[in-house]
mmCIF file of C-alpha atoms and ligand atoms in Angstrom:
data_model
loop_
_atom_site.group_PDB
_atom_site.id
_atom_site.type_symbol
_atom_site.label_atom_id
_atom_site.label_comp_id
_atom_site.label_asym_id
_atom_site.label_seq_id
_atom_site.Cartn_x
_atom_site.Cartn_y
_atom_site.Cartn_z
ATOM 1 C CA MET A 20 9.297 -62.462 -51.678
ATOM 2 C CA LYS A 21 6.608 -61.377 -49.269
ATOM 3 C CA TYR A 22 8.916 -59.726 -46.719
ATOM 4 C CA ARG A 23 12.150 -57.736 -46.679
ATOM 5 C CA HIS A 24 15.141 -58.526 -44.456
ATOM 6 C CA ILE A 25 14.420 -62.271 -44.414
ATOM 7 C CA SER A 26 17.025 -63.759 -42.109
ATOM 8 C CA ASP A 27 17.720 -67.389 -41.278
ATOM 9 C CA CYS A 28 19.378 -67.497 -37.868
ATOM 10 C CA HIS A 29 19.664 -71.258 -37.353
ATOM 11 C CA VAL A 30 21.484 -73.398 -39.917
ATOM 12 C CA HIS A 31 23.983 -76.261 -39.692
ATOM 13 C CA SER A 32 26.970 -76.890 -41.943
ATOM 14 C CA ASN A 33 28.997 -80.089 -42.215
ATOM 15 C CA TYR A 34 30.805 -78.997 -39.059
ATOM 16 C CA SER A 35 27.725 -80.478 -37.330
ATOM 17 C CA PRO A 36 27.701 -84.308 -37.196
ATOM 18 C CA ASP A 37 24.288 -84.355 -38.915
ATOM 19 C CA GLY A 38 24.989 -81.496 -41.354
ATOM 20 C CA ALA A 39 25.496 -82.251 -45.056
ATOM 21 C CA ASP A 40 26.925 -79.165 -46.775
ATOM 22 C CA THR A 41 29.750 -76.686 -46.377
ATOM 23 C CA VAL A 42 29.398 -73.226 -44.847
ATOM 24 C CA THR A 43 30.051 -71.767 -48.328
ATOM 25 C CA MET A 44 27.220 -73.813 -49.850
ATOM 26 C CA MET A 45 24.796 -72.779 -47.108
ATOM 27 C CA CYS A 46 25.718 -69.099 -47.623
ATOM 28 C CA GLU A 47 25.567 -69.348 -51.414
ATOM 29 C CA ARG A 48 22.053 -70.768 -51.168
ATOM 30 C CA ALA A 49 20.966 -67.986 -48.799
ATOM 31 C CA ALA A 50 22.476 -65.323 -51.065
ATOM 32 C CA SER A 51 20.870 -66.751 -54.198
ATOM 33 C CA LEU A 52 17.481 -66.730 -52.445
ATOM 34 C CA GLY A 53 18.023 -63.034 -51.712
ATOM 35 C CA LEU A 54 18.061 -63.363 -47.925
ATOM 36 C CA HIS A 55 19.222 -60.415 -45.837
ATOM 37 C CA ALA A 56 21.265 -62.510 -43.379
ATOM 38 C CA ILE A 57 22.271 -66.025 -42.427
ATOM 39 C CA THR A 58 23.746 -67.138 -39.106
ATOM 40 C CA ILE A 59 25.768 -70.355 -39.003
ATOM 41 C CA THR A 60 24.854 -72.209 -35.791
ATOM 42 C CA ASP A 61 26.635 -75.548 -35.719
ATOM 43 C CA HIS A 62 25.973 -78.037 -32.935
ATOM 44 C CA CYS A 63 27.970 -78.029 -29.734
ATOM 45 C CA GLU A 64 26.491 -80.709 -27.483
ATOM 46 C CA CYS A 65 28.113 -79.692 -24.203
ATOM 47 C CA ASN A 66 27.486 -83.099 -22.569
ATOM 48 C CA GLU A 67 29.678 -84.686 -25.278
ATOM 49 C CA TYR A 68 32.064 -81.767 -25.769
ATOM 50 C CA VAL A 69 35.390 -83.599 -25.627
ATOM 51 C CA LYS A 70 34.189 -87.101 -26.484
ATOM 52 C CA SER A 71 32.631 -85.985 -29.792
ATOM 53 C CA GLY A 72 35.251 -83.380 -30.664
ATOM 54 C CA TYR A 73 33.033 -80.299 -30.511
ATOM 55 C CA GLN A 74 35.861 -78.193 -29.123
ATOM 56 C CA ASP A 75 37.579 -78.538 -32.525
ATOM 57 C CA SER A 76 34.585 -78.616 -34.885
ATOM 58 C CA ILE A 77 33.062 -75.438 -33.437
ATOM 59 C CA ARG A 78 36.324 -73.513 -33.642
ATOM 60 C CA ALA A 79 36.601 -74.588 -37.302
ATOM 61 C CA SER A 80 32.963 -73.637 -37.986
ATOM 62 C CA TYR A 81 33.544 -70.233 -36.380
ATOM 63 C CA LEU A 82 36.609 -69.506 -38.534
ATOM 64 C CA GLU A 83 34.801 -70.697 -41.673
ATOM 65 C CA SER A 84 31.803 -68.450 -41.024
ATOM 66 C CA LYS A 85 34.172 -65.486 -40.489
ATOM 67 C CA ARG A 86 35.776 -66.218 -43.857
ATOM 68 C CA ALA A 87 32.325 -66.519 -45.467
ATOM 69 C CA SER A 88 31.304 -63.199 -43.957
ATOM 70 C CA ALA A 89 34.128 -61.443 -45.854
ATOM 71 C CA LEU A 90 33.612 -63.534 -49.002
ATOM 72 C CA PHE A 91 29.870 -62.873 -49.287
ATOM 73 C CA HIS A 92 29.909 -59.197 -48.337
ATOM 74 C CA PRO A 93 27.918 -57.200 -49.513
ATOM 75 C CA ARG A 94 25.617 -59.799 -51.157
ATOM 76 C CA ILE A 95 24.469 -61.103 -47.785
ATOM 77 C CA GLN A 96 25.349 -60.667 -44.121
ATOM 78 C CA VAL A 97 26.908 -63.839 -42.706
ATOM 79 C CA TYR A 98 27.019 -64.089 -38.924
ATOM 80 C CA SER A 99 28.873 -66.514 -36.670
ATOM 81 C CA GLY A 100 26.782 -68.429 -34.194
ATOM 82 C CA ILE A 101 26.512 -71.647 -32.245
ATOM 83 C CA GLU A 102 23.716 -73.972 -31.161
ATOM 84 C CA LEU A 103 24.847 -74.630 -27.622
ATOM 85 C CA GLY A 104 23.100 -77.835 -26.505
ATOM 86 C CA GLN A 105 22.681 -78.876 -22.880
ATOM 87 C CA ALA A 106 24.907 -76.111 -21.480
ATOM 88 C CA THR A 107 23.833 -76.846 -17.906
ATOM 89 C CA GLN A 108 24.901 -80.495 -18.298
ATOM 90 C CA ASP A 109 28.533 -79.362 -18.683
ATOM 91 C CA LEU A 110 29.080 -75.749 -17.727
ATOM 92 C CA PHE A 111 32.841 -76.038 -18.200
ATOM 93 C CA ALA A 112 32.343 -76.954 -21.876
ATOM 94 C CA ALA A 113 29.841 -74.139 -22.409
ATOM 95 C CA GLU A 114 32.124 -71.510 -20.891
ATOM 96 C CA ASP A 115 35.171 -72.884 -22.720
ATOM 97 C CA ILE A 116 33.647 -72.528 -26.182
ATOM 98 C CA LEU A 117 32.044 -69.153 -25.425
ATOM 99 C CA ASP A 118 35.450 -67.854 -24.283
ATOM 100 C CA ALA A 119 37.191 -69.258 -27.360
ATOM 101 C CA CYS A 120 35.041 -67.665 -30.088
ATOM 102 C CA ASP A 121 33.606 -64.193 -30.465
ATOM 103 C CA PHE A 122 30.152 -65.293 -31.624
ATOM 104 C CA ASP A 123 27.476 -62.978 -32.981
ATOM 105 C CA PHE A 124 24.749 -65.264 -31.739
ATOM 106 C CA VAL A 125 24.344 -67.994 -29.129
ATOM 107 C CA LEU A 126 21.289 -70.244 -29.407
ATOM 108 C CA ALA A 127 20.605 -72.382 -26.348
ATOM 109 C CA SER A 128 18.919 -75.728 -26.824
ATOM 110 C CA LEU A 129 18.034 -78.892 -24.946
ATOM 111 C CA HIS A 130 18.000 -82.134 -26.962
ATOM 112 C CA ASN A 131 18.023 -84.587 -24.093
ATOM 113 C CA ILE A 132 17.123 -84.872 -20.455
ATOM 114 C CA LYS A 133 20.242 -85.304 -18.327
ATOM 115 C CA GLY A 134 21.338 -88.949 -18.504
ATOM 116 C CA LEU A 135 18.954 -89.896 -21.336
ATOM 117 C CA PRO A 136 19.556 -90.014 -25.125
ATOM 118 C CA ASP A 137 18.310 -87.300 -27.502
ATOM 119 C CA PHE A 138 14.511 -87.096 -27.741
ATOM 120 C CA TRP A 139 14.672 -88.365 -31.329
ATOM 121 C CA GLU A 140 16.132 -91.656 -30.088
ATOM 122 C CA LEU A 141 13.472 -92.355 -27.444
ATOM 123 C CA GLU A 142 10.326 -94.428 -27.895
ATOM 124 C CA TYR A 143 7.023 -92.992 -26.764
ATOM 125 C CA LYS A 144 3.790 -94.510 -25.525
ATOM 126 C CA ALA A 145 0.542 -92.782 -24.593
ATOM 127 C CA GLY A 146 0.466 -92.098 -20.872
ATOM 128 C CA GLU A 147 4.258 -92.078 -20.558
ATOM 129 C CA THR A 148 5.048 -88.663 -21.972
ATOM 130 C CA GLU A 149 4.015 -86.544 -18.989
ATOM 131 C CA VAL A 150 7.028 -87.247 -16.777
ATOM 132 C CA LEU A 151 9.397 -86.672 -19.703
ATOM 133 C CA LEU A 152 7.794 -83.354 -20.556
ATOM 134 C CA GLU A 153 7.844 -82.221 -16.918
ATOM 135 C CA GLN A 154 11.563 -83.000 -16.774
ATOM 136 C CA TYR A 155 12.101 -81.307 -20.133
ATOM 137 C CA PHE A 156 10.458 -78.062 -19.052
ATOM 138 C CA ASP A 157 12.199 -78.140 -15.644
ATOM 139 C CA GLN A 158 15.610 -78.557 -17.286
ATOM 140 C CA MET A 159 14.731 -75.826 -19.813
ATOM 141 C CA GLN A 160 14.053 -73.573 -16.817
ATOM 142 C CA GLN A 161 17.530 -74.327 -15.397
ATOM 143 C CA LEU A 162 19.036 -73.506 -18.783
ATOM 144 C CA VAL A 163 17.212 -70.184 -19.008
ATOM 145 C CA GLU A 164 18.264 -69.297 -15.442
ATOM 146 C CA TRP A 165 21.901 -69.980 -16.385
ATOM 147 C CA GLY A 166 21.353 -67.368 -19.062
ATOM 148 C CA ASN A 167 24.592 -67.079 -21.068
ATOM 149 C CA PHE A 168 22.844 -67.168 -24.465
ATOM 150 C CA ASP A 169 20.830 -64.880 -26.759
ATOM 151 C CA SER A 170 17.845 -66.914 -27.936
ATOM 152 C CA LEU A 171 16.128 -70.087 -26.722
ATOM 153 C CA ALA A 172 15.948 -72.643 -29.553
ATOM 154 C CA HIS A 173 12.958 -74.813 -30.484
ATOM 155 C CA LEU A 174 11.029 -74.771 -27.192
ATOM 156 C CA THR A 175 8.667 -77.838 -27.277
ATOM 157 C CA TYR A 176 11.281 -79.858 -29.261
ATOM 158 C CA PRO A 177 10.011 -83.264 -27.900
ATOM 159 C CA LEU A 178 6.667 -82.686 -29.681
ATOM 160 C CA ARG A 179 8.452 -83.086 -33.032
ATOM 161 C CA TYR A 180 8.753 -86.788 -32.086
ATOM 162 C CA MET A 181 5.893 -87.404 -29.655
ATOM 163 C CA VAL A 182 3.283 -85.805 -31.928
ATOM 164 C CA GLY A 183 5.023 -85.753 -35.328
ATOM 165 C CA GLU A 184 6.462 -89.281 -35.347
ATOM 166 C CA TYR A 185 4.350 -91.184 -32.794
ATOM 167 C CA GLY A 186 1.032 -89.412 -33.410
ATOM 168 C CA LEU A 187 0.366 -88.923 -29.686
ATOM 169 C CA GLU A 188 -1.910 -86.168 -28.467
ATOM 170 C CA ILE A 189 -0.200 -83.796 -26.066
ATOM 171 C CA ASP A 190 -2.082 -81.159 -24.090
ATOM 172 C CA LEU A 191 0.424 -78.361 -23.485
ATOM 173 C CA GLY A 192 -2.111 -76.797 -21.094
ATOM 174 C CA LYS A 193 -0.804 -79.232 -18.438
ATOM 175 C CA TYR A 194 2.557 -77.460 -18.547
ATOM 176 C CA ARG A 195 1.199 -73.914 -18.688
ATOM 177 C CA GLU A 196 2.795 -72.815 -15.424
ATOM 178 C CA ARG A 197 6.162 -74.281 -16.320
ATOM 179 C CA ILE A 198 6.077 -72.666 -19.779
ATOM 180 C CA ASP A 199 4.994 -69.315 -18.302
ATOM 181 C CA THR A 200 7.916 -69.416 -15.872
ATOM 182 C CA ILE A 201 10.371 -70.093 -18.711
ATOM 183 C CA LEU A 202 8.916 -67.238 -20.777
ATOM 184 C CA ARG A 203 8.907 -64.844 -17.803
ATOM 185 C CA THR A 204 12.549 -65.640 -17.087
ATOM 186 C CA LEU A 205 13.432 -64.929 -20.736
ATOM 187 C CA VAL A 206 11.598 -61.596 -20.568
ATOM 188 C CA LEU A 207 13.275 -60.577 -17.292
ATOM 189 C CA GLN A 208 16.703 -61.224 -18.818
ATOM 190 C CA ASP A 209 15.828 -59.544 -22.152
ATOM 191 C CA LYS A 210 16.450 -62.810 -24.013
ATOM 192 C CA ALA A 211 14.913 -63.844 -27.310
ATOM 193 C CA LEU A 212 12.682 -66.796 -28.120
ATOM 194 C CA GLU A 213 13.239 -68.671 -31.386
ATOM 195 C CA ILE A 214 10.556 -69.709 -33.874
ATOM 196 C CA ASN A 215 12.063 -72.842 -35.367
ATOM 197 C CA THR A 216 10.388 -73.519 -38.723
ATOM 198 C CA SER A 217 11.743 -77.077 -39.194
ATOM 199 C CA GLY A 218 8.500 -78.545 -37.845
ATOM 200 C CA LEU A 219 6.579 -76.931 -40.715
ATOM 201 C CA ARG A 220 8.340 -79.131 -43.286
ATOM 202 C CA GLN A 221 8.309 -82.275 -41.122
ATOM 203 C CA LYS A 222 5.491 -84.613 -40.074
ATOM 204 C CA TYR A 223 4.727 -82.406 -37.080
ATOM 205 C CA GLY A 224 3.485 -79.661 -39.429
ATOM 206 C CA ARG A 225 3.824 -76.802 -36.919
ATOM 207 C CA SER A 226 6.519 -74.397 -35.789
ATOM 208 C CA LEU A 227 8.476 -74.996 -32.576
ATOM 209 C CA PRO A 228 7.082 -73.431 -30.472
ATOM 210 C CA GLY A 229 3.577 -72.860 -31.850
ATOM 211 C CA MET A 230 1.147 -69.967 -31.774
ATOM 212 C CA MET A 231 -0.044 -70.466 -28.192
ATOM 213 C CA VAL A 232 3.464 -70.052 -26.778
ATOM 214 C CA LEU A 233 4.318 -67.151 -29.113
ATOM 215 C CA ARG A 234 1.202 -65.252 -28.057
ATOM 216 C CA ARG A 235 1.945 -65.917 -24.404
ATOM 217 C CA PHE A 236 5.540 -64.680 -24.801
ATOM 218 C CA ARG A 237 4.201 -61.405 -26.174
ATOM 219 C CA GLU A 238 1.563 -61.076 -23.423
ATOM 220 C CA LEU A 239 4.292 -61.505 -20.819
ATOM 221 C CA GLY A 240 6.329 -58.696 -22.377
ATOM 222 C CA GLY A 241 8.646 -60.609 -24.735
ATOM 223 C CA ARG A 242 10.250 -58.300 -27.290
ATOM 224 C CA PHE A 243 12.813 -60.341 -29.195
ATOM 225 C CA VAL A 244 12.042 -63.289 -31.481
ATOM 226 C CA THR A 245 14.581 -64.905 -33.818
ATOM 227 C CA LEU A 246 13.686 -67.114 -36.785
ATOM 228 C CA GLY A 247 15.514 -70.228 -37.917
ATOM 229 C CA SER A 248 14.958 -72.988 -40.462
ATOM 230 C CA ASP A 249 17.304 -75.430 -38.648
ATOM 231 C CA ALA A 250 18.477 -76.442 -42.119
ATOM 232 C CA HIS A 251 20.951 -79.337 -42.149
ATOM 233 C CA ARG A 252 21.453 -79.190 -45.953
ATOM 234 C CA TRP A 253 21.596 -76.389 -48.490
ATOM 235 C CA ALA A 254 18.152 -77.130 -49.946
ATOM 236 C CA ASP A 255 16.456 -76.232 -46.629
ATOM 237 C CA VAL A 256 18.144 -72.843 -46.097
ATOM 238 C CA GLY A 257 15.446 -70.226 -45.553
ATOM 239 C CA ALA A 258 12.663 -72.850 -45.509
ATOM 240 C CA GLY A 259 9.561 -71.618 -43.725
ATOM 241 C CA ILE A 260 11.086 -68.305 -42.601
ATOM 242 C CA GLU A 261 8.413 -66.241 -44.356
ATOM 243 C CA ASP A 262 5.702 -68.443 -42.817
ATOM 244 C CA GLY A 263 7.374 -67.925 -39.460
ATOM 245 C CA MET A 264 7.274 -64.157 -39.974
ATOM 246 C CA SER A 265 3.557 -64.388 -40.770
ATOM 247 C CA LEU A 266 2.999 -66.406 -37.564
ATOM 248 C CA LEU A 267 4.904 -63.793 -35.622
ATOM 249 C CA LYS A 268 2.720 -61.053 -37.064
ATOM 250 C CA GLU A 269 -0.399 -63.068 -36.232
ATOM 251 C CA ALA A 270 0.847 -63.358 -32.646
ATOM 252 C CA GLY A 271 0.960 -59.546 -32.477
ATOM 253 C CA PHE A 272 4.640 -58.806 -33.083
ATOM 254 C CA GLU A 273 5.690 -56.075 -35.504
ATOM 255 C CA SER A 274 9.370 -56.967 -35.606
ATOM 256 C CA PHE A 275 11.854 -59.821 -35.394
ATOM 257 C CA THR A 276 15.451 -59.900 -34.232
ATOM 258 C CA VAL A 277 18.876 -60.777 -35.599
ATOM 259 C CA PHE A 278 21.862 -60.866 -33.239
ATOM 260 C CA VAL A 279 25.113 -59.145 -34.188
ATOM 261 C CA LYS A 280 28.041 -59.299 -31.755
ATOM 262 C CA ARG A 281 25.523 -60.677 -29.270
ATOM 263 C CA GLU A 282 23.395 -57.516 -29.408
ATOM 264 C CA PRO A 283 19.779 -57.597 -30.659
ATOM 265 C CA LYS A 284 19.181 -55.867 -33.978
ATOM 266 C CA VAL A 285 15.430 -55.389 -34.367
ATOM 267 C CA LEU A 286 14.025 -55.444 -37.912
ATOM 268 C CA PRO A 287 10.443 -54.665 -38.974
ATOM 269 C CA ILE A 288 8.168 -57.349 -40.417
ATOM 270 C CA GLU A 289 7.290 -55.639 -43.688
HETATM 271 ZN ZN1 LIG B 302 18.479 -78.296 -31.972
HETATM 272 ZN ZN1 LIG B 303 19.697 -76.971 -34.923
#
């Protein structure tokens, strides 16, 4: 492998509705690849917390990752995390699950604009994406201001569908001020930004976010970046993480970050 300490800090087990494999299988795959660490981050969509049973599935995922941590030690470090979706759309749910489990890592994400379905379920037409993206970045800003998380997951998520699936051209320059404000708020609160490498193996073909945003995060004083494959099956564990580390290096960073007990652990890219 090109780098040491390769860590995949965003993977889903079958405790996520769209996850295929058990926590043990995900960890076994990571260990057999020789990864340094894996963080289990199952979905908790706060806006559907009770309706979709996340209050139970996340508690089960948490306990399973704790068991895996003991089982896989010292072959690989297994950390307990969560992908907390739409926290600001149900703050009670977000606080409830964060109180219930002693996570190592909290990833904050936004899969849908308040009142609309997930971005993957929407249909897109040229000329109709601007309002959606403005709302997306505005609601991302609210999420970052709320702040009870460690790293911001897959910023620019709608592009996976708008560009990757619908082939539309999106000029992110139009949202420069909004993106800068999000990045500045992360920096002020000492939060991390995630490079999500799922886009590299999908039609989109790029990381989420891409180089422009990574560079800007560094320029604005960002120090912590986490890397995640967003694997939903064992075969994708670790996918693209080394490419993500190379992108990070290209953007001027010399290190990446893994969260343990919600504290940043900075590791060199070497
Ligand atoms: Zn996500
Ligand atoms: Zn995810």
